[in-house]
Amino acid sequence: MDGRPERMKLEVTALKKYSLGIDFGTLSARALLVEVDSGREVATSVSDYRHAVIDEALPATGAKLPPDWALQDPQDYLDSMAACVRDVMRQSGVDAADVVGIGIDFTACTMLPIDASGAPLCFDAAWKANPHAYVKLWKHHAAQPEANRINETAERTGQDFLKRYGGKISSEWFFAKALQILDEAPEVYKAADRLMEAGDWVVLQLTGRETRNACTAGYKAMWEKASGFPPNEYFRALDPGFEHVVDEKMSRDIAPIGAKAGELTQEMAALLGLKAGTAVAVANVDAHVAVPAATVTREGIMVMIMGTSTCHMVLGREPKIVEGMCGYVEDGILPGFFGFEAGQSCVGDHFAWFTENCVPASYEREAQAAGISVHDLLSKKAAALKPGQSGLLALDWWNGNRSVLVDADLTGLMLGFSLNTRPEEMYRALIEATAYGTRVIIDAFQNNGVAVDEIVACGGLPEKNELLMQIYADVTNREFKVAESAQTCALGSAMWGAVAAGAANGGYDDINEAAAKMARVKDRTFRPNAEAHAVYDRLFREYLLLHDHFGRGANDVMKRLKAIREEQS
Amino acid sequence: MDGRPERMKLEVTALKKYSLGIDFGTLSARALLVEVDSGREVATSVSDYRHAVIDEALPATGAKLPPDWALQDPQDYLDSMAACVRDVMRQSGVDAADVVGIGIDFTACTMLPIDASGAPLCFDAAWKANPHAYVKLWKHHAAQPEANRINETAERTGQDFLKRYGGKISSEWFFAKALQILDEAPEVYKAADRLMEAGDWVVLQLTGRETRNACTAGYKAMWEKASGFPPNEYFRALDPGFEHVVDEKMSRDIAPIGAKAGELTQEMAALLGLKAGTAVAVANVDAHVAVPAATVTREGIMVMIMGTSTCHMVLGREPKIVEGMCGYVEDGILPGFFGFEAGQSCVGDHFAWFTENCVPASYEREAQAAGISVHDLLSKKAAALKPGQSGLLALDWWNGNRSVLVDADLTGLMLGFSLNTRPEEMYRALIEATAYGTRVIIDAFQNNGVAVDEIVACGGLPEKNELLMQIYADVTNREFKVAESAQTCALGSAMWGAVAAGAANGGYDDINEAAAKMARVKDRTFRPNAEAHAVYDRLFREYLLLHDHFGRGANDVMKRLKAIREEQS
C-alpha cells in the first residue's frame, strides 16, 4: 500500500475495526464490509432473492396475479442476507469481534403484514395462498385506486400533509398499500398484528426489538417530526375500519436516523457468522443512505442514485413546497436538515426492457462477431449519434411518472419514427428521455427555492454507462461527479452502522465524521458540452410540451388505454 | 384440367390468345402472361432492379444523398423488363404471335428528365454525377419545400385545382419534383428536353412514340379533362423560369386510359422476345389498373391495394370534394367515372421496418425451434391478443401521412408502453394503426358523398396476412373481400393490354368486358366481429385525438424534430 514492511501492515490490520452494510435491493441483497477508519471496502457479496419479484403468479399456488402487482417473499431476505454476510466474512477473514456495527438499507415503501411473534403472515400455512399476506414491493402499483382515495380525501378534508409531498401521495406508499389490504382482503388486514416496512422487519429479526425508522415513516407514511401521523379522523374518512390503523397496526414510536436499534441476537449472530451484541442501526432507505456515502453532508448538492429507477435527494435548511416531489422530511436524510426527495420510477429499467425486447438478432450477431456485449454495441452506435440526429423523442414513463407528476397510470411514448429509425436511435432516445425527466426535477427544485448547485451521481448506471452520464451533463448543462464507491448504498449503511456503534466502540459519533473519513468522489467527472446542450435545450422544450399535454390532463389517452387494457386482460 | 384427352387440350391451347401485363413496382418489375378469354394466369416472373431504391449514395460517384431523397436508375427498368418478359415467354412456351397486347403500370409520380432522343439525362456521361439527372421515385420526399410553395401560391392566387386534390398537393407529385430540379439544379432543368413520368417513358421506349397518360397527368400533375393544366401565370408565380414548364418540358396531348399508345418496335420486340407490331396500351398507374382486376367497374366499391403502401380507389358519378384525398380525376380510373383516390404512404413498410429493427434474437431462436418464420411467430403471438389488450396505440406515420393530412413531414408515434410491453404487441399496434388510418379515409369519403358500400382488397398483404385483414374488418366494421389474383396490378395491365389490342385482334373492346371475363374475387372474405369492433371503436376515437393533435397543427413537434434532425445530419 505504501512501502511499509509486510509485518507492520499486518499489525496495523489487526487493529482495524470494521462495519457491515447490508443493502436490500429489488432483486438481491448485498453485504459490504468496510474499514471504519478509511472507508476501504474489504469484501462484498451479492445474493439474489430466490423468488426475485413475484409479479406473474404466486409461487405457493400458481394463481395468476392481476396487472401491476409486485410481491416478494420475506424468507428470501433472510436467506440472501445470511448468504452474503457469511460470504464477506469468509472472503475477508476478518474476526467477527472486529465488526463494530451493522447498518441496513431497504427499498421503500416495501411493506408486509406480520403476526404478534413478528413472523410474516405469509409464513403461516393459513395465509400463504393469499397474495395480500406477502410483501408488497415498492413497485407494486395496484393500490392506485386507494392512492386516489387518499389524495381526494386529503384534499376534501384539507389535510396539511399533502403539501409536504408535492400535492400527491403515490400508490407506492404505505397507507395506499395498507388500505388495499383492507379493501381487498379485510381478513388479512384483521389477522395482521402489525403492518411494517420490510427494512424495520429485518431489524426486528436482527435485534428482536421493534423499531420504526423516521426515514420511511416520513417519506412513505406521512409522518412528520413535529406533528406525527395524520389524525385518526382522516383515516376514518378513508374507511371506518381504517380509523385506528396507526395505533392498531403500526407504532407512534419513531426512531431517528443514526440511532442504534439494538444489538444482534444470539440466534441471528449464529445465522450470519457475526458476534452477538454487535450494534445494529435503525433501518434506512436504500437511496437515503447513499447521500453521506456520496460525500454529501450539506445543503445544495443533489445526490442521484441511478439504477433501475433514480432517486434524487437534496438537503435544505428550510421546508419548501415543490410540485410532485416524493416529500421533504425533517431529519429524514441527515439530522439537522430537511431532506428533499424526488424520483424517476423507471430509468435503467427502460434500457433493460429495450435490450430484452427491441434489439434485433442482427445486432446480437454483430456484437458476437466484434467480441463485445450487445449493450456495448448499442452504446457504441448510440454514442456516434449527435443530439437530435435521430429525430426521436420519448416520454420516460414505461413505469409511470413519480416526480413531478406522481402518476403511476402514465405510460411510455416515443415519436419521430421514420423508416430509417434504427435500434440505437431508440435506445439513445430512451436515455435522453430519462435525462429530460431529471431536468424537470432539478428545475422544479430550483424554481421552488431548493438550491441544486452541484450533483453527485451514484448507483449502477454511472459505473457502467458513460454515454448516459455525458447525455445527462449535456441535457442539464451541469457537471456530474460520481461517487467513488460502486456500492454507495451498502457503504452508506456501513457508515450508519459505524455511527450506531459510536466512537467509544470503534465507530463514529456522527455521520459527518463518518463521511469525512469513509466517502469520496472519483476524479473522472462529466462536464456539459455547450453545443450539445444548445440542441438539447430545444429538444427539452419539446419534451415539456408532451410531458404537460399527456401528464396534466389535456389528453388522458394513456389512462383510458390502460383502463381498456385492464378490461381486456 | 378437366379430363379431356391431352391432344384436344393442346389444340384448344393453340387457339388461345394472350395478353402481357408488366407491373413496375418500387423494387422490381413483374411480368404476367394471361389467357385473354379466361384471365387464367399462365406464367409470371419478377426481376429485381439492380440498384433498388437509391436513397443513400449515388452509385455513379458514391456521393451521399441528403435525407428524404429516393432515386432510381432507368436502365434498371429496361433490364428488369427484358429479364421478366423473356422469362414468362420461356416458361409458358407461348408463341409470341399469340400475345395480342401489352399493358404496363408504374409507380407514380415517378419521373425523370430526358433528352431529345428520349434517353434519360443520367445515361449521359456529362450528367451522370448529378442526382437530379436520375429518376425521382414516388417516395422521394425532398421536394417538400417546393410542395409547400405550390400550395401557398395556389391558395394565394386562388387556383381551382387545389380543391380536386383535397386542398393540398403532395411533395411526391410531378410539379413539386420538377420545381425541385429547377431550384436545385437549373442546369439539369435547362438540359432536359422533356420531363416525363417513368411509365410514359417506358411506353416511349416500347413504341418509339411519346404518349402522356391521362391517369398520371390527372392524379399527379394537376391536369383535368375539361380545362387542362393550370395556367402559365400560375407556374410563373412559382418561378419565372417555370412559366412554360408544360409547353417546354411536357405535352398538352394527353392520351385517355385504355387507348393504344402504339405498337412494339422491332428493336424492343427483339429485346423482349415478343413480336414487333404488338399493341401497347398507354401507361397507367399501378394502383389504378388493379381496380378492374379486382372486378370493380362501378361506383361505390372501394378497391384497396395493400402493400408497402396502400392506395384506396373508388369510382363515382359526380365530382366531390374530400379532404386530403390524392385527387379525383374524370375518366382517371375507368372511362365514364370520376376516379377518387386516397392513400396511406406506409403500410407494409411498417411491418418490414419492425421485423428488421425490433424483433429480438430470442424470437428468432423461438421461430427456428418451432420451424416457422419470424413473421409467422409474431403473427401467431399477435393473433392471441385481444383488441386493446396491449394498451398500445400508434400513429402510422413512419413515412408521413398521405391521406387525409397530406404531410410528408409527419412521423410515427407509439404510446402506451409499459415494462411488460412485448414485441408482438408493438407489431399488432402497428397493424391496428394502419387500420385506423384506413378508417379515417373511408369516413372522409363517406362523409363527403363518395359512397363506400363494399371493399375489395388486393396486393401483397391480403395474400399473406390474415390477422391484418381481420383487424381491418374489425376496425372498419366492414366485410373485406379479396381479389383472386395475387398480382392484380400485372393482371390489370394485361387487361388494358387486351383492350389496347381490341376485339378484332383477339382482345376486348372495353374494360367492362375484360373485367367480366378476366377478374374474380376469392370465396374467403373477412367479416367484422362485433365485440372486437366495439373495442376498436373506442380505440379509434383515441387515434383520432392524436391524429388531429399532431397532424393539424396543435403541436408541430414532429416537424420541429425533423428540422433539428436535418440540421444535425
Tab-separated table of N, CA and C in Angstrom, chain A residues 54 88 90 433 492:
chain	number	residue	atom	x	y	z
A	54	ILE	N	-42.223	-11.177	-7.474
A	54	ILE	CA	-43.362	-12.063	-7.778
A	54	ILE	C	-44.439	-11.207	-8.422
A	88	VAL	N	-18.976	-12.455	2.863
A	88	VAL	CA	-17.975	-11.393	3.070
A	88	VAL	C	-17.078	-11.719	4.266
A	90	ARG	N	-16.220	-14.690	5.229
A	90	ARG	CA	-15.314	-15.737	4.760
A	90	ARG	C	-14.222	-15.133	3.873
A	433	ALA	N	-34.607	10.680	-22.806
A	433	ALA	CA	-35.883	10.943	-22.130
A	433	ALA	C	-35.696	10.921	-20.617
A	492	GLY	N	-23.059	3.371	2.590
A	492	GLY	CA	-23.809	4.270	3.481
A	492	GLY	C	-24.346	3.513	4.687
